[in-house]
Coordinates of C-alpha atoms and ligand atoms in Angstrom, one line a residue:
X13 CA 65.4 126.3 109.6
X14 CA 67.8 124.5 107.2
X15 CA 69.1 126.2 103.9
X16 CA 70.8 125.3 100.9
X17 CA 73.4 127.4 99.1
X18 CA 71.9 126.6 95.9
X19 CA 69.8 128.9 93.3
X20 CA 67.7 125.8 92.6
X21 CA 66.8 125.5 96.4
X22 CA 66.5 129.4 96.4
X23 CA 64.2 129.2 93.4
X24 CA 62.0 126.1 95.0
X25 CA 61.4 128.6 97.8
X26 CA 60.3 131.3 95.9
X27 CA 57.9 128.8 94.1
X28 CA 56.2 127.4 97.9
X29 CA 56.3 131.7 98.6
X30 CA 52.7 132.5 99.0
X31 CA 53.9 136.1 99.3
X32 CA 55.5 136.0 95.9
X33 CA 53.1 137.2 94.0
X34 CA 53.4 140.6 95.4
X35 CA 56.9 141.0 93.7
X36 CA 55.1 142.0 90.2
X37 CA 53.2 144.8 92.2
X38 CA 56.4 146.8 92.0
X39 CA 58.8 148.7 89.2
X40 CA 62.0 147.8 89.7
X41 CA 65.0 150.3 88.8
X42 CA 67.2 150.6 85.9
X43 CA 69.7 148.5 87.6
X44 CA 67.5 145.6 87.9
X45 CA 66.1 143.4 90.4
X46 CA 69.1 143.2 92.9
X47 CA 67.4 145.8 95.1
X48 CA 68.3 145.4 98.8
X49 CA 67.9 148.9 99.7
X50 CA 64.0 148.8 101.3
X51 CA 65.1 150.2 104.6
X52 CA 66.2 153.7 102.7
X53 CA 63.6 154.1 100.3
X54 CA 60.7 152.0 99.0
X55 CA 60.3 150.5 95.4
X56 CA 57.7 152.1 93.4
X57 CA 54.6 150.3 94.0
X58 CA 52.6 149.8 90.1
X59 CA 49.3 151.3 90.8
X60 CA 51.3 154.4 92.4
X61 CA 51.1 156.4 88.8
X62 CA 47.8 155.3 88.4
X63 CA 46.2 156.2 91.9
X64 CA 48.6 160.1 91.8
X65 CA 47.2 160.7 88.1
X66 CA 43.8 160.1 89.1
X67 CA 44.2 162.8 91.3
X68 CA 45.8 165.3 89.1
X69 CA 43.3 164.3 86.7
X70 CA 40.1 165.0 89.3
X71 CA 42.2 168.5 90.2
X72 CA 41.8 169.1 86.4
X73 CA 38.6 168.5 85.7
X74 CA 37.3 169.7 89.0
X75 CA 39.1 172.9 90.3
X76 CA 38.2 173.3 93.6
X77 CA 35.3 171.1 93.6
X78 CA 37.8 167.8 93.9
X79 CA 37.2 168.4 97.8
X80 CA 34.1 167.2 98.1
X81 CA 33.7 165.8 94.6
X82 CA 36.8 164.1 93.3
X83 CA 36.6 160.3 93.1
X84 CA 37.9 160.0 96.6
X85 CA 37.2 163.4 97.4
X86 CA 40.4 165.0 99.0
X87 CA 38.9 166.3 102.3
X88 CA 38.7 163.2 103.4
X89 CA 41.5 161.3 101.1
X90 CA 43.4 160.9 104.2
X91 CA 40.9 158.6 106.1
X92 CA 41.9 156.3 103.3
X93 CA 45.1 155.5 105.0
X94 CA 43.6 154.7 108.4
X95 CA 42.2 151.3 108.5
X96 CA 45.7 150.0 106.6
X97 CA 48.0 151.9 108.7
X98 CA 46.2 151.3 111.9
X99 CA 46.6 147.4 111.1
X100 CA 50.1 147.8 109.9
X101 CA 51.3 149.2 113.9
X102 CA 48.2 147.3 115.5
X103 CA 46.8 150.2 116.7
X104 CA 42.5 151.5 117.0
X105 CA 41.4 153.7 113.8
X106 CA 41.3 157.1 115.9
X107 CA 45.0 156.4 117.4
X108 CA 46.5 156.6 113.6
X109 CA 46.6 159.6 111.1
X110 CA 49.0 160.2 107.8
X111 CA 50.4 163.7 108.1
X112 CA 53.7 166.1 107.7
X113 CA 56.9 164.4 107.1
X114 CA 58.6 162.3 110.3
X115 CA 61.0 165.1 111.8
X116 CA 58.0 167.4 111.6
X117 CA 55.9 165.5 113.7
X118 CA 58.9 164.0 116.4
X119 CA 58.5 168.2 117.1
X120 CA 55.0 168.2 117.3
X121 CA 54.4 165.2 119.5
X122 CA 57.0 166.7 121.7
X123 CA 55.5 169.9 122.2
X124 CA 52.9 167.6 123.9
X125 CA 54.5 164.7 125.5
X126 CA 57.8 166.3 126.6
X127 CA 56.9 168.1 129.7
X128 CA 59.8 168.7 131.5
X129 CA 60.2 170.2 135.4
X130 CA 62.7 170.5 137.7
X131 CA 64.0 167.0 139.1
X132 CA 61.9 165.3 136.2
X133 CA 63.7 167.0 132.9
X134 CA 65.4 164.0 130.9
X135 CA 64.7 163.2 127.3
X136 CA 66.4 159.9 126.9
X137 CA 67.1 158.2 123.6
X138 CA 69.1 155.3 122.4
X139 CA 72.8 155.8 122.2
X140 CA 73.7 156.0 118.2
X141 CA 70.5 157.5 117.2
X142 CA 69.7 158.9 114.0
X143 CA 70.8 162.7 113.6
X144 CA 67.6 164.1 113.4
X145 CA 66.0 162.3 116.1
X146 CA 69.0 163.8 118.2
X147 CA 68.9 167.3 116.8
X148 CA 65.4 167.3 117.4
X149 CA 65.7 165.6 121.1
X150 CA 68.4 168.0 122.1
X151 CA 66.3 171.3 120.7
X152 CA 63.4 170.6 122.8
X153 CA 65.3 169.7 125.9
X154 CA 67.2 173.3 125.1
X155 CA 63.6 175.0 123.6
X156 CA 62.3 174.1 127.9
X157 CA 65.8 175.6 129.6
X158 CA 67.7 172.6 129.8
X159 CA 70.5 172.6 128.0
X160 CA 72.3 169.4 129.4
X161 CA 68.5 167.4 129.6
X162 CA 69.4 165.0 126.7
X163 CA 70.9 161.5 128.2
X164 CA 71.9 159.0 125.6
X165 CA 72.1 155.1 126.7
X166 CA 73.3 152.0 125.4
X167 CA 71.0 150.1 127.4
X168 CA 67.4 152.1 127.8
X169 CA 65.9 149.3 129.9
X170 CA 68.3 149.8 132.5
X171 CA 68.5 153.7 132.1
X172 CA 64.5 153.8 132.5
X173 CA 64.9 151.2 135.4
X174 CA 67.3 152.7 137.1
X175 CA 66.6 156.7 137.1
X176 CA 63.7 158.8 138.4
X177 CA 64.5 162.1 136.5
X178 CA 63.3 160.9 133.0
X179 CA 60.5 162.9 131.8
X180 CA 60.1 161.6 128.6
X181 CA 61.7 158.1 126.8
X182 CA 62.3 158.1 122.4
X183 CA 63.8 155.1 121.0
X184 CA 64.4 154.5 118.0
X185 CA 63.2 151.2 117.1
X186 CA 64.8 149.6 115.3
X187 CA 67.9 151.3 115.3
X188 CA 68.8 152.9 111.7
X189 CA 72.4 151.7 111.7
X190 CA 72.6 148.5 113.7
X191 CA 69.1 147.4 112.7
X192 CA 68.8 146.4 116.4
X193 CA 65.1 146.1 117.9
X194 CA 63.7 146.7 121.1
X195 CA 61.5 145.0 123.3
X196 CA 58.9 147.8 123.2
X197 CA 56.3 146.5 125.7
X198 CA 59.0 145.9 128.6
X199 CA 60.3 149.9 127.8
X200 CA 56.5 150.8 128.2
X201 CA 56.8 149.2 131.4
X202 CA 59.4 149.9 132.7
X203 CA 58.8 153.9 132.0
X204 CA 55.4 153.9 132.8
X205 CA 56.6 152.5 136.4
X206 CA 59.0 155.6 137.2
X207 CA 56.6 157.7 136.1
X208 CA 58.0 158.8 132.7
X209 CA 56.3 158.7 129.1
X210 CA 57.5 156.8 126.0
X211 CA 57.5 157.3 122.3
X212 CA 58.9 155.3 119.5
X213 CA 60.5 156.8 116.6
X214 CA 59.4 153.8 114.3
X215 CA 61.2 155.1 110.7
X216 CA 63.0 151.6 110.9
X217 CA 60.2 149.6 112.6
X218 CA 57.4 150.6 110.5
X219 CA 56.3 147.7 107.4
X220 CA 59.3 146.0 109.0
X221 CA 58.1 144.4 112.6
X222 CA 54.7 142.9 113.4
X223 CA 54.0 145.9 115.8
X224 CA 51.4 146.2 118.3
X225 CA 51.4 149.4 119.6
X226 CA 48.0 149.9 121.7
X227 CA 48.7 147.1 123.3
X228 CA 52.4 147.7 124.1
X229 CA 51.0 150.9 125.8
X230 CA 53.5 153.3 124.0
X231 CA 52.5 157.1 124.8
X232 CA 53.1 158.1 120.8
X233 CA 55.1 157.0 118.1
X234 CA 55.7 158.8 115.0
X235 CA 57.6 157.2 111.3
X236 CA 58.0 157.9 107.9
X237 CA 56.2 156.0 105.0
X238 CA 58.9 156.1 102.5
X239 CA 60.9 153.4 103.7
X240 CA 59.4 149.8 103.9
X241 CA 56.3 151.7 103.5
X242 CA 57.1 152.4 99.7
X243 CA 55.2 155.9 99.8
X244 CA 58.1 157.6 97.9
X245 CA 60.7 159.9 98.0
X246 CA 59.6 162.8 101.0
X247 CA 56.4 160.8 101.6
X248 CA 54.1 161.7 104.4
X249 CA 54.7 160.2 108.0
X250 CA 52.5 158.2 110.4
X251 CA 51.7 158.7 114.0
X252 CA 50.2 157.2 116.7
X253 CA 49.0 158.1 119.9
X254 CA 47.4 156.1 122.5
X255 CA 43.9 156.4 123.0
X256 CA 44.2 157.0 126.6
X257 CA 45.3 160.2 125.8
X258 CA 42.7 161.3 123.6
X259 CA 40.7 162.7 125.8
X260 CA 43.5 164.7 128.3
X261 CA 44.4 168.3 128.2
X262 CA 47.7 167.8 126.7
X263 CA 49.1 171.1 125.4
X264 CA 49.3 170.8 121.5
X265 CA 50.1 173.0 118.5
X266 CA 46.9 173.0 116.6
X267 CA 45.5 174.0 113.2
X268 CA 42.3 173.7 111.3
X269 CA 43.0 170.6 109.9
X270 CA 43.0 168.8 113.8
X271 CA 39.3 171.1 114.2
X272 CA 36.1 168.9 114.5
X273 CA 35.0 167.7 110.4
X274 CA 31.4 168.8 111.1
X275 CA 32.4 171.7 111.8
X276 CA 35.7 172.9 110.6
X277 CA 34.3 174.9 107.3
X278 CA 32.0 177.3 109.7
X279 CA 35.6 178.5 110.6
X280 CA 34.6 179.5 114.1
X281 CA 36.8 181.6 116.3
X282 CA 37.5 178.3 118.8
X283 CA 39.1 175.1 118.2
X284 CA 37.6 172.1 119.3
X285 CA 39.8 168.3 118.5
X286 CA 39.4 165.8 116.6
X287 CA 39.1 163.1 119.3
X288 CA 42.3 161.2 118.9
X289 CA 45.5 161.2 116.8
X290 CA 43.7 163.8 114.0
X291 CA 43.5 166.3 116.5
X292 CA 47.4 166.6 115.9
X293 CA 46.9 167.4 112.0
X294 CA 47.4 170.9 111.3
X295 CA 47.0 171.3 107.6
X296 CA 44.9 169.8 104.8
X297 CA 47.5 167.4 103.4
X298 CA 49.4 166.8 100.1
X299 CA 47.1 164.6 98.2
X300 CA 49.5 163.3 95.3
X301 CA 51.5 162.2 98.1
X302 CA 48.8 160.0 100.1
X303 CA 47.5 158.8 96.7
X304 CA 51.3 157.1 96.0
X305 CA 51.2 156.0 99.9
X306 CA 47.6 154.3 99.2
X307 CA 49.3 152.2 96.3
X308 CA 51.5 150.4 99.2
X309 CA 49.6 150.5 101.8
X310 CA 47.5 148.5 100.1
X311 CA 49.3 145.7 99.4
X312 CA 50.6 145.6 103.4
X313 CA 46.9 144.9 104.1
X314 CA 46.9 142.2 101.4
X315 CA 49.7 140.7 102.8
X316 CA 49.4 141.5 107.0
X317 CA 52.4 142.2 108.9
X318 CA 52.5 138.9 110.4
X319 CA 53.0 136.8 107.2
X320 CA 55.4 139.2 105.6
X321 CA 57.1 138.9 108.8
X322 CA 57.8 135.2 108.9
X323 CA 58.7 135.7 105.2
X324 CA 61.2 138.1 106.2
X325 CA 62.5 136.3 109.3
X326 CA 63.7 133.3 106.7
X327 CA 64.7 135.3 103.8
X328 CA 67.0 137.6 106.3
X329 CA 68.6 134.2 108.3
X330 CA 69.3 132.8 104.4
X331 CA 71.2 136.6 104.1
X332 CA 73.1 136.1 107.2
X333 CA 73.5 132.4 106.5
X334 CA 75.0 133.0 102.9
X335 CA 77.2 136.3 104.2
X336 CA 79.1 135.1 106.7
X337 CA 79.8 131.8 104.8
X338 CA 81.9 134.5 102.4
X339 CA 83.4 135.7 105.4
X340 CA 81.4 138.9 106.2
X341 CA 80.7 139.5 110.1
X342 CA 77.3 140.8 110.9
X343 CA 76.7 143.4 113.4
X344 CA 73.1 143.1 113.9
X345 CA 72.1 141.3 117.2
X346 CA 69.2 138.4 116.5
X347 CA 66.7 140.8 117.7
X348 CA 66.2 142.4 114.4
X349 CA 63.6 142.7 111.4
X350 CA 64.7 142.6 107.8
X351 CA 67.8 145.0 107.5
X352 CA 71.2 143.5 108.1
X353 CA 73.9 145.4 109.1
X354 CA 77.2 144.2 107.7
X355 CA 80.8 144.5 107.3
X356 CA 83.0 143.0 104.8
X357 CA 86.6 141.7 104.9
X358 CA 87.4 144.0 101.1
X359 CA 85.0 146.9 101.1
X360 CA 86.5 147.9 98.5
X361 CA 84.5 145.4 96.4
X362 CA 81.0 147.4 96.8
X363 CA 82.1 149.7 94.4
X364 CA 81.7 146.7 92.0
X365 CA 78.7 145.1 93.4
X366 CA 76.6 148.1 92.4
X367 CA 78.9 148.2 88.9
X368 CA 76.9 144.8 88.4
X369 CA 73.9 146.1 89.4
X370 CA 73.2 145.4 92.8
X371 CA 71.5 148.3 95.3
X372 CA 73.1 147.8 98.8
X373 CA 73.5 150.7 101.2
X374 CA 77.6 151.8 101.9
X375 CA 78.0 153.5 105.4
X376 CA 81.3 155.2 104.9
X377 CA 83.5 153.6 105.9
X378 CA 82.9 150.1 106.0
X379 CA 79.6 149.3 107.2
X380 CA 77.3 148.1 104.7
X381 CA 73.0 147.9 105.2
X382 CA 71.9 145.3 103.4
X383 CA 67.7 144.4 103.3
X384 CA 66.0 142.1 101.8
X385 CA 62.5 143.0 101.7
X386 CA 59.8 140.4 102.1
X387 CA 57.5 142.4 100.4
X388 CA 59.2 142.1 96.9
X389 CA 62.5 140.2 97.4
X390 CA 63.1 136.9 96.7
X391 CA 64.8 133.7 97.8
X392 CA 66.8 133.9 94.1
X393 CA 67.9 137.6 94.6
X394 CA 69.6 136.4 97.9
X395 CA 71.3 133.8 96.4
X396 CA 72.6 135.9 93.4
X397 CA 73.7 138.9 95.2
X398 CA 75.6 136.6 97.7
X399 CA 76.7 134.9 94.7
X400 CA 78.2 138.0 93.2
X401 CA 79.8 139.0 96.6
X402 CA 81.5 135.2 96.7
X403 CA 83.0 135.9 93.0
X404 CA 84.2 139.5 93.9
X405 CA 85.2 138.6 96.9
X406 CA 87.7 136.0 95.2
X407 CA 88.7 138.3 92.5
Ligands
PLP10 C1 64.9 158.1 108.0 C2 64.8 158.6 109.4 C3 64.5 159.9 109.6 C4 64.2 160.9 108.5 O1 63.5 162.0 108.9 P1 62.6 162.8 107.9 O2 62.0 163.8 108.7 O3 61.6 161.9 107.2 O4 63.5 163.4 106.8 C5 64.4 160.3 110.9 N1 64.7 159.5 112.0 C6 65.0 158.2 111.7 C7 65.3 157.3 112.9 C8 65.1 157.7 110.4 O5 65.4 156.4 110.2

C-alpha cells in the first residue's frame, strides 16, 4: 500500500470508496465529523428514529395486540436480527440470538460452559482484560469453590498448550485496550486438544473483524451491539453458540422466552429449548432497542464484513502511517482491526483536539484509542485529524 500525506490524495480515495456511500446513513454529533470513537459507542445510524418510532407508534395504536399484529410484530421482532448478525460473526441462523446486555450473558453462558472439577478448575482469560469480563471470570470461578481458579496470561496459546487444568478458556478478542487480536481458530485448537472449552468475549471483535466463528469451532461467544455495531447507548448483546452443542444436556438458566415458539403461550408446567442459541433467551426482549439495532445491522449486510474489512485495513495503516510521522508511537501489534491504540509525545494536547472538535478516546493517563471506522469514516477525516494533531503538536 502506498499513501500520500495529502487531503487531495485522501479525498481521491474517498472518491474510488465504494463503501462511501454508507457515510450519509449516519447523524453525526454536534462536534462534527471528526468522530474516531466507533470502538466506544456507535454513531446513530439515520433510519434508527424511524424504525424505534414505528414501534412506539404500533405500541400506541395496538396495546397489546402489537405482538402478534404490529408491523413486525414483536414476538418475533428478534428473528429480525438473525440472518444479519449470523453473517456479521459467520455463524448458522440457530447459533445467533440478540438478547440481554454483554455482562449479562458472559454469566449466563458461564453457568453452562464453565464446569469446573477438581484437577480441571481454571478459567483462563487474557492478561489486561476488561474489568467486567474479570469481575465476572473471577465470581464464577469463586460462585464453584474456587477462589484462586482465575489464571490470567500474556500469551493464551501457550497457557492452553502448555496446562491440563484449564476447564474453560475467555479471551477477549480483540483486546479493549491494546486493540490486539487473536488468532481465534489456533486457540480453538489448541483448547479443544487439552480438553478445555473456549469462548470469545467479542465486544471489540464484533463489526470490526471478518469473523468466522462456526468454523473456528469456538464453544460460545458473547458481545455487545453498541460498539461498531451502532445499536446505541445500553444496546442489546449477541451470542453465539456452536451448534454442536445444541443438542447436549448442558446445564442452563432458562426462561420462557428460550421455551419452544409453538408452544410457549400454552404455558405448560415443563420447559422444552429452543434448539440452539434461543434456548439461552430468558425474557421477551426490549423492542425499541432491537428496532435501533435493526437500523445498523442493516447496513453491515449491505456492506459484508469482508469489504468493510479491507476498507478498514487501509484506512487504519493511513492512521498509523500519518501518526507516527507526527511522532506518536503506536502500541497496537499488526494483528489488529480498526482501533489504534496510541500514545503521544504532549498529551496534554488532547484536551485541544476535542476543543476543535475531534472525538478520540483519552485512557488516563496517556494512552489514547483512536478508530477510524470503515463504516462511516473517511480517507479526508484521517487526514484532517492527523492534520490538527501536526499543528497542535507544533504549537
Ligand atoms: C464494552 C465491554 C464490556 C461492557 O459490558 P456491558 O455488559 O455491555 O456493559 C464488557 N467487556 C468488554 C471486553 C468490553 O469491551
Amino acid at each position: 500500500m502506498t499513501f500520500e500525506d495529502s487531503l487531495e490524495w485522501a479525498r481521491a480515495q474517498d472518491a474510488a470508496d465504494e463503501l462511501a456511500a454508507l457515510r450519509a446513513e449516519f447523524l453525526f454529533p454536534d462536534s462534527g465529523p471528526l468522530y474516531f470513537a466507533g470502538h466506544s459507542l456507535g454513531l446513530q445510524p439515520r433510519r434508527a428514529r424511524e424504525y424505534v418510532l414505528q414501534e412506539l407508534d404500533d405500541w400506541r395504536r395496538l396495546g397489546v395486540e402489537g405482538h402478534f399484529s404490529a408491523r413486525n410484530p414483536w414476538v418475533s421482532y428478534h428473528e429480525l436480527l438473525t440472518g444479519a448478525t449470523a453473517r456479521l460473526v459467520g455463524a448458522l441462523p440457530h447459533e445467533v440470538v440478540v438478547m440481554n446486555t454483554l455482562s449479562v450473558n458472559l454469566h449466563l453462558l458461564m453457568v453452562s460452559f464453565y464446569r469446573p472439577r477438581r484437577g480441571k478448575h481454571r478459567l483462563l482469560i487474557e492478561q489486561g482484560a476488561f474489568p467486567s469480563d474479570r469481575y465476572a471470570v473471577a465470581s464464577q470461578a469463586r460462585f464453584h469453590g474456587f477462589p484462586d481458579g482465575v489464571l490470567e496470561s500474556e500469551d493464551p496459546l501457550r497457557t492452553l498448550r502448555e496446562r491440563d487444568d484449564i476447564a474453560l478458556a475467555l479471551i477477549g478478542n480483540v483486546n479493549y485496550l491494546t486493540g490486539r487480536a487473536y488468532d481465534m481458530s489456533a486457540l480453538v485448537r489448541a483448547a479443544h486438544e487439552k480438553g478445555a472449552l473456549i469462548g470469545f468475549d467479542l465486544a471489540h471483535g464484533a463489526g470490526n473483524l471478518s469473523l468466522t466463528l462456526h468454523e473456528d469451532g469456538a464453544d460460545f461467544a458473547a458481545w455487545c451491539n453498541y460498539k461498531y455495531l451502532n445499536a446505541g447507548p445500553g444496546g442489546l448483546g449477541g451470542v453465539f453458540v456452536h451448534e454442536r452443542h445444541a443438542d447436549t444436556a448442558l446445564p442452563r438458566f432458562e426462561g420462557w422466552w428460550g421455551h419452544d415458539k409453538v408452544r410457549r403461550f400454552e404455558m405448560g408446567p415443563r420447559f422444552s429449548p429452543i434448539r440452539g442459541a434461543e434456548a439461552w433467551q430468558l425474557s421477551n426482549p426490549p423492542i425499541l432497542q432491537l428496532a435501533a439495532l435493526r437500523a445498523s445491522m442493516e447496513l453491515f449486510d449491505r456492506a459484508g464484513m469482508p469489504a468493510l474489512r479491507r476498507k478498514g485495513d487501509r484506512l487504519t495503516a493511513y492512521l498509523e502511517l500519518l501518526l507516527r510521522q507526527r511522532g506518536a508511537e503506536i502500541l497496537t501489534p499488526p494483528e489488529r482491526g480498526s482501533m489504534l491504540t496510541v500514545r503521544f509525545r504532549q498529551p496534554g494536547m488532547l484536551a485541544e483536539l476535542k476543543k476543535r472538535g475531534a472525538l478520540v478516546d483519552l485512557r488516563p493517563p496517556d494512552i489514547v484509542r483512536i478508530t477510524a471506522a470503515p463504516l462511516y469514516n473517511s480517507f479526508e477525516d484521517v487526514q484532517r485529524l492527523c492534520a490538527l494533531i501536526g499543528e497542535l503538536d507544533d504549537g
